[in-house]
mmCIF file of C-alpha atoms in Angstrom:
data_model
loop_
_atom_site.group_PDB
_atom_site.id
_atom_site.type_symbol
_atom_site.label_atom_id
_atom_site.label_comp_id
_atom_site.label_asym_id
_atom_site.label_seq_id
_atom_site.Cartn_x
_atom_site.Cartn_y
_atom_site.Cartn_z
ATOM 1 C CA SER A 1 12.006 -60.743 -77.868
ATOM 2 C CA GLN A 2 13.202 -62.722 -80.872
ATOM 3 C CA LYS A 3 15.620 -65.424 -79.925
ATOM 4 C CA ILE A 4 17.681 -68.019 -81.764
ATOM 5 C CA GLU A 5 19.454 -70.787 -79.892
ATOM 6 C CA GLN A 6 22.043 -73.401 -80.683
ATOM 7 C CA ASN A 7 23.482 -76.132 -78.520
ATOM 8 C CA SER A 8 26.501 -74.620 -76.790
ATOM 9 C CA GLU A 9 28.081 -78.004 -76.140
ATOM 10 C CA ALA A 10 30.573 -79.175 -78.725
ATOM 11 C CA LEU A 11 29.570 -82.071 -80.949
ATOM 12 C CA ASN A 12 32.275 -84.707 -81.173
ATOM 13 C CA ILE A 13 31.857 -87.381 -83.855
ATOM 14 C CA GLN A 14 33.863 -89.996 -85.737
ATOM 15 C CA GLU A 15 34.972 -89.384 -89.299
ATOM 16 C CA GLY A 16 32.501 -90.787 -91.803
ATOM 17 C CA LYS A 17 29.459 -90.318 -89.552
ATOM 18 C CA THR A 18 26.705 -87.775 -90.076
ATOM 19 C CA ALA A 19 26.839 -84.640 -87.941
ATOM 20 C CA THR A 20 23.515 -83.052 -87.017
ATOM 21 C CA LEU A 21 23.362 -79.579 -85.536
ATOM 22 C CA THR A 22 20.208 -77.949 -84.180
ATOM 23 C CA CYS A 23 18.943 -74.375 -84.300
ATOM 24 C CA ASN A 24 15.760 -73.315 -82.490
ATOM 25 C CA TYR A 25 14.033 -69.962 -82.647
ATOM 26 C CA THR A 26 11.284 -68.306 -80.612
ATOM 27 C CA ASN A 27 8.959 -65.305 -80.717
ATOM 28 C CA TYR A 28 9.317 -64.881 -84.453
ATOM 29 C CA SER A 29 8.567 -66.467 -87.805
ATOM 30 C CA PRO A 30 11.583 -65.874 -90.039
ATOM 31 C CA ALA A 31 11.217 -65.826 -93.796
ATOM 32 C CA TYR A 32 14.493 -67.743 -94.058
ATOM 33 C CA LEU A 33 17.336 -69.199 -92.053
ATOM 34 C CA GLN A 34 21.014 -69.177 -92.960
ATOM 35 C CA TRP A 35 23.928 -71.342 -91.863
ATOM 36 C CA TYR A 36 27.518 -70.126 -91.640
ATOM 37 C CA ARG A 37 30.826 -71.816 -90.915
ATOM 38 C CA GLN A 38 33.454 -70.113 -88.755
ATOM 39 C CA ASP A 39 37.033 -71.304 -88.368
ATOM 40 C CA PRO A 40 39.209 -70.087 -85.453
ATOM 41 C CA GLY A 41 40.520 -66.581 -86.002
ATOM 42 C CA ARG A 42 38.362 -66.000 -89.095
ATOM 43 C CA GLY A 43 35.069 -64.423 -89.997
ATOM 44 C CA PRO A 44 31.959 -66.529 -90.676
ATOM 45 C CA VAL A 45 31.446 -67.854 -94.195
ATOM 46 C CA PHE A 46 27.985 -68.374 -95.692
ATOM 47 C CA LEU A 47 27.039 -71.988 -96.430
ATOM 48 C CA LEU A 48 23.331 -72.417 -97.069
ATOM 49 C CA LEU A 49 20.009 -70.619 -96.946
ATOM 50 C CA ILE A 50 16.562 -72.178 -96.574
ATOM 51 C CA ARG A 51 13.272 -70.316 -96.962
ATOM 52 C CA GLU A 52 10.175 -70.860 -94.840
ATOM 53 C CA ASN A 53 8.351 -72.556 -97.716
ATOM 54 C CA GLU A 54 11.192 -75.049 -98.264
ATOM 55 C CA LYS A 55 11.355 -78.207 -96.178
ATOM 56 C CA GLU A 56 14.856 -79.220 -97.173
ATOM 57 C CA LYS A 57 17.881 -77.871 -99.040
ATOM 58 C CA ARG A 58 21.016 -79.721 -100.116
ATOM 59 C CA LYS A 59 24.483 -78.712 -101.224
ATOM 60 C CA GLU A 60 27.018 -81.467 -101.763
ATOM 61 C CA ARG A 61 27.401 -83.179 -98.332
ATOM 62 C CA LEU A 62 25.321 -80.539 -96.554
ATOM 63 C CA LYS A 63 21.604 -80.713 -95.872
ATOM 64 C CA VAL A 64 19.412 -78.202 -94.070
ATOM 65 C CA THR A 65 15.812 -78.627 -92.951
ATOM 66 C CA PHE A 66 13.320 -76.020 -91.773
ATOM 67 C CA ASP A 67 10.364 -77.015 -89.610
ATOM 68 C CA THR A 68 8.106 -74.008 -89.001
ATOM 69 C CA THR A 69 5.865 -76.026 -86.665
ATOM 70 C CA LEU A 70 8.729 -77.001 -84.373
ATOM 71 C CA LYS A 71 10.449 -73.633 -84.996
ATOM 72 C CA GLN A 72 13.625 -75.511 -85.738
ATOM 73 C CA SER A 73 16.297 -75.973 -88.373
ATOM 74 C CA LEU A 74 18.591 -78.983 -88.577
ATOM 75 C CA PHE A 75 21.973 -78.866 -90.311
ATOM 76 C CA HIS A 76 23.464 -82.171 -91.436
ATOM 77 C CA ILE A 77 26.946 -82.965 -92.727
ATOM 78 C CA THR A 78 27.095 -86.458 -94.187
ATOM 79 C CA ALA A 79 30.298 -88.481 -94.463
ATOM 80 C CA SER A 80 31.974 -86.006 -92.147
ATOM 81 C CA GLN A 81 35.704 -85.304 -92.419
ATOM 82 C CA PRO A 82 38.228 -83.792 -89.985
ATOM 83 C CA ALA A 83 38.277 -80.735 -92.280
ATOM 84 C CA ASP A 84 34.624 -80.146 -91.342
ATOM 85 C CA SER A 85 35.716 -79.309 -87.792
ATOM 86 C CA ALA A 86 34.624 -75.724 -87.151
ATOM 87 C CA THR A 87 31.928 -73.702 -85.424
ATOM 88 C CA TYR A 88 28.610 -73.541 -87.252
ATOM 89 C CA LEU A 89 26.302 -70.568 -86.788
ATOM 90 C CA CYS A 90 22.668 -70.289 -87.715
ATOM 91 C CA ALA A 91 21.008 -66.948 -88.377
ATOM 92 C CA MET A 92 17.462 -65.800 -88.983
ATOM 93 C CA ASP A 93 16.250 -62.740 -90.832
ATOM 94 C CA SER A 94 14.619 -59.988 -88.811
ATOM 95 C CA SER A 95 13.543 -56.766 -90.484
ATOM 96 C CA TYR A 96 16.338 -56.821 -93.093
ATOM 97 C CA LYS A 97 18.943 -57.765 -90.485
ATOM 98 C CA LEU A 98 20.246 -61.098 -89.261
ATOM 99 C CA ILE A 99 20.070 -62.437 -85.724
ATOM 100 C CA PHE A 100 22.771 -65.023 -85.079
ATOM 101 C CA GLY A 101 22.877 -67.951 -82.732
ATOM 102 C CA SER A 102 25.973 -68.431 -80.580
ATOM 103 C CA GLY A 103 27.159 -71.367 -82.671
ATOM 104 C CA THR A 104 27.918 -75.037 -82.128
ATOM 105 C CA ARG A 105 31.470 -76.332 -82.349
ATOM 106 C CA LEU A 106 31.869 -79.515 -84.356
ATOM 107 C CA LEU A 107 34.895 -81.781 -83.865
ATOM 108 C CA VAL A 108 35.378 -84.649 -86.315
ATOM 109 C CA ARG A 109 37.837 -87.275 -85.102
ATOM 110 C CA PRO A 110 39.941 -89.130 -87.689
ATOM 111 C CA ASP B 1 38.550 -60.442 -106.527
ATOM 112 C CA ALA B 2 36.138 -58.480 -104.361
ATOM 113 C CA GLU B 3 36.829 -58.600 -100.657
ATOM 114 C CA ILE B 4 36.154 -57.042 -97.286
ATOM 115 C CA THR B 5 39.093 -56.020 -95.121
ATOM 116 C CA GLN B 6 39.445 -54.834 -91.564
ATOM 117 C CA SER B 7 42.266 -52.955 -89.844
ATOM 118 C CA PRO B 8 43.967 -53.225 -87.543
ATOM 119 C CA ARG B 9 43.726 -56.985 -86.973
ATOM 120 C CA HIS B 10 44.814 -56.575 -83.366
ATOM 121 C CA LYS B 11 44.626 -53.519 -81.115
ATOM 122 C CA ILE B 12 45.456 -52.887 -77.486
ATOM 123 C CA THR B 13 44.251 -49.623 -76.023
ATOM 124 C CA GLU B 14 43.705 -48.022 -72.650
ATOM 125 C CA THR B 15 40.436 -47.258 -70.923
ATOM 126 C CA GLY B 16 39.081 -43.869 -71.935
ATOM 127 C CA ARG B 17 40.870 -43.643 -75.283
ATOM 128 C CA GLN B 18 39.018 -43.120 -78.543
ATOM 129 C CA VAL B 19 39.528 -45.992 -80.979
ATOM 130 C CA THR B 20 38.495 -46.362 -84.607
ATOM 131 C CA LEU B 21 38.284 -49.690 -86.384
ATOM 132 C CA ALA B 22 38.313 -49.611 -90.166
ATOM 133 C CA CYS B 23 36.203 -51.685 -92.555
ATOM 134 C CA HIS B 24 36.568 -51.534 -96.339
ATOM 135 C CA GLN B 25 34.658 -53.567 -98.925
ATOM 136 C CA THR B 26 35.098 -53.785 -102.667
ATOM 137 C CA TRP B 27 31.877 -55.734 -103.333
ATOM 138 C CA ASN B 28 30.033 -52.453 -103.980
ATOM 139 C CA HIS B 29 27.404 -53.592 -101.483
ATOM 140 C CA ASN B 30 24.906 -51.115 -100.103
ATOM 141 C CA ASN B 31 24.549 -52.831 -96.727
ATOM 142 C CA MET B 32 27.295 -52.885 -94.110
ATOM 143 C CA PHE B 33 27.228 -54.180 -90.540
ATOM 144 C CA TRP B 34 29.377 -54.204 -87.416
ATOM 145 C CA TYR B 35 29.164 -57.090 -84.935
ATOM 146 C CA ARG B 36 31.002 -58.020 -81.799
ATOM 147 C CA GLN B 37 31.602 -61.637 -80.854
ATOM 148 C CA ASP B 38 32.049 -62.754 -77.271
ATOM 149 C CA LEU B 39 32.074 -66.224 -75.744
ATOM 150 C CA GLY B 40 28.550 -67.332 -74.961
ATOM 151 C CA HIS B 41 26.925 -64.459 -76.853
ATOM 152 C CA GLY B 42 27.624 -65.186 -80.462
ATOM 153 C CA LEU B 43 27.520 -62.315 -82.935
ATOM 154 C CA ARG B 44 25.713 -59.229 -81.687
ATOM 155 C CA LEU B 45 24.850 -56.343 -83.989
ATOM 156 C CA ILE B 46 26.345 -52.971 -83.037
ATOM 157 C CA HIS B 47 25.483 -50.655 -85.954
ATOM 158 C CA TYR B 48 24.457 -51.050 -89.558
ATOM 159 C CA SER B 49 24.044 -48.992 -92.704
ATOM 160 C CA TYR B 50 21.865 -49.487 -95.777
ATOM 161 C CA GLY B 51 23.646 -46.884 -97.871
ATOM 162 C CA VAL B 52 25.695 -43.697 -97.920
ATOM 163 C CA HIS B 53 24.759 -41.336 -95.080
ATOM 164 C CA ASP B 54 22.442 -43.983 -93.552
ATOM 165 C CA THR B 55 23.292 -45.419 -90.109
ATOM 166 C CA ASN B 56 21.200 -47.376 -87.617
ATOM 167 C CA LYS B 57 21.659 -48.656 -84.086
ATOM 168 C CA GLY B 58 21.807 -52.347 -83.423
ATOM 169 C CA GLU B 59 21.324 -54.436 -80.323
ATOM 170 C CA VAL B 60 24.471 -53.244 -78.482
ATOM 171 C CA SER B 61 25.171 -49.733 -79.804
ATOM 172 C CA ASP B 62 25.931 -47.873 -76.544
ATOM 173 C CA GLY B 63 29.479 -46.480 -76.584
ATOM 174 C CA TYR B 64 29.901 -46.961 -80.356
ATOM 175 C CA SER B 65 29.313 -44.781 -83.400
ATOM 176 C CA VAL B 66 29.611 -45.147 -87.174
ATOM 177 C CA SER B 67 29.449 -42.888 -90.190
ATOM 178 C CA ARG B 68 29.033 -43.764 -93.872
ATOM 179 C CA SER B 69 30.473 -41.217 -96.259
ATOM 180 C CA ASN B 70 30.959 -43.592 -99.214
ATOM 181 C CA THR B 71 29.867 -47.069 -100.323
ATOM 182 C CA GLU B 72 33.145 -48.825 -99.483
ATOM 183 C CA ASP B 73 33.814 -47.832 -95.865
ATOM 184 C CA LEU B 74 32.070 -48.053 -92.499
ATOM 185 C CA PRO B 75 34.477 -47.129 -89.678
ATOM 186 C CA LEU B 76 33.466 -48.026 -86.128
ATOM 187 C CA THR B 77 34.453 -45.603 -83.358
ATOM 188 C CA LEU B 78 34.589 -46.339 -79.664
ATOM 189 C CA GLU B 79 34.206 -42.882 -78.165
ATOM 190 C CA SER B 80 35.777 -43.730 -74.801
ATOM 191 C CA ALA B 81 36.974 -47.318 -74.648
ATOM 192 C CA ALA B 82 35.857 -49.437 -71.684
ATOM 193 C CA SER B 83 37.067 -52.864 -70.542
ATOM 194 C CA SER B 84 33.618 -54.243 -71.386
ATOM 195 C CA GLN B 85 34.377 -53.465 -75.020
ATOM 196 C CA THR B 86 37.212 -55.981 -75.144
ATOM 197 C CA SER B 87 35.998 -58.299 -77.873
ATOM 198 C CA VAL B 88 36.455 -59.495 -81.435
ATOM 199 C CA TYR B 89 34.798 -57.167 -83.929
ATOM 200 C CA PHE B 90 33.545 -58.274 -87.331
ATOM 201 C CA CYS B 91 32.457 -56.150 -90.218
ATOM 202 C CA ALA B 92 30.136 -57.571 -92.882
ATOM 203 C CA SER B 93 28.534 -56.412 -96.098
ATOM 204 C CA SER B 94 25.630 -57.611 -98.186
ATOM 205 C CA GLU B 95 23.393 -56.776 -101.086
ATOM 206 C CA MET B 96 19.754 -57.646 -100.466
ATOM 207 C CA LEU B 97 18.583 -59.702 -103.446
ATOM 208 C CA ALA B 98 15.070 -61.150 -103.688
ATOM 209 C CA GLY B 99 14.590 -60.416 -100.016
ATOM 210 C CA VAL B 100 17.662 -62.423 -99.023
ATOM 211 C CA ASP B 101 20.633 -61.025 -97.184
ATOM 212 C CA GLU B 102 23.703 -63.282 -97.460
ATOM 213 C CA GLN B 103 26.478 -61.531 -95.587
ATOM 214 C CA TYR B 104 30.193 -61.467 -96.370
ATOM 215 C CA PHE B 105 32.426 -61.076 -93.341
ATOM 216 C CA GLY B 106 35.825 -59.546 -92.819
ATOM 217 C CA PRO B 107 38.604 -61.337 -90.917
ATOM 218 C CA GLY B 108 37.894 -59.538 -87.641
ATOM 219 C CA THR B 109 39.706 -57.164 -85.280
ATOM 220 C CA ARG B 110 40.672 -58.362 -81.823
ATOM 221 C CA LEU B 111 40.437 -55.384 -79.465
ATOM 222 C CA THR B 112 41.776 -55.424 -75.919
ATOM 223 C CA VAL B 113 40.992 -52.541 -73.587
ATOM 224 C CA THR B 114 43.286 -52.422 -70.535
#
């Protein structure tokens, strides 16, 4: 069955460094991947989308890559700030629905 | 501003009771979704709807039902609540544009079944 996986361990980094989060998928070839941010006690908020024919997408300090050979997407936050601390979810399209990963928690230390 | 709201935000109920969680969106989106979120499982799709009078089962639909009588609302009903249904429930809506489905989420309902 289609599966999307994220590292369940929290990522703990120093302010100013680049955070890199990984999303891997199996048994499917999604037309696009999405990344969401979720703060405690709140619903996810859409951040970025990347299509299968795009290698890289940027939005301010955020960068997403999509490697269809490795079946992987990387999500980067450059010059990270404590306010970037949150859980980040990736999602892939599947027959007009989204399948979500379980998320990776990012902690940015001041 | 358009928004998506859920009520109640917190609910405690007893095993066997029928419970309905409300979801209301003012985006005028055709698509609406219900997810549950549990530790270690991420967001799992319960039911979804692509328009009025359309409903579909998701990955974890057993014990849940929905109905769509208008564009704005998709209530989720737990027919006979079980402890395994203790979870945080999120409603989302979207409008498929150019084959892309960016979803807008509500704030969630924390349900505890005792």
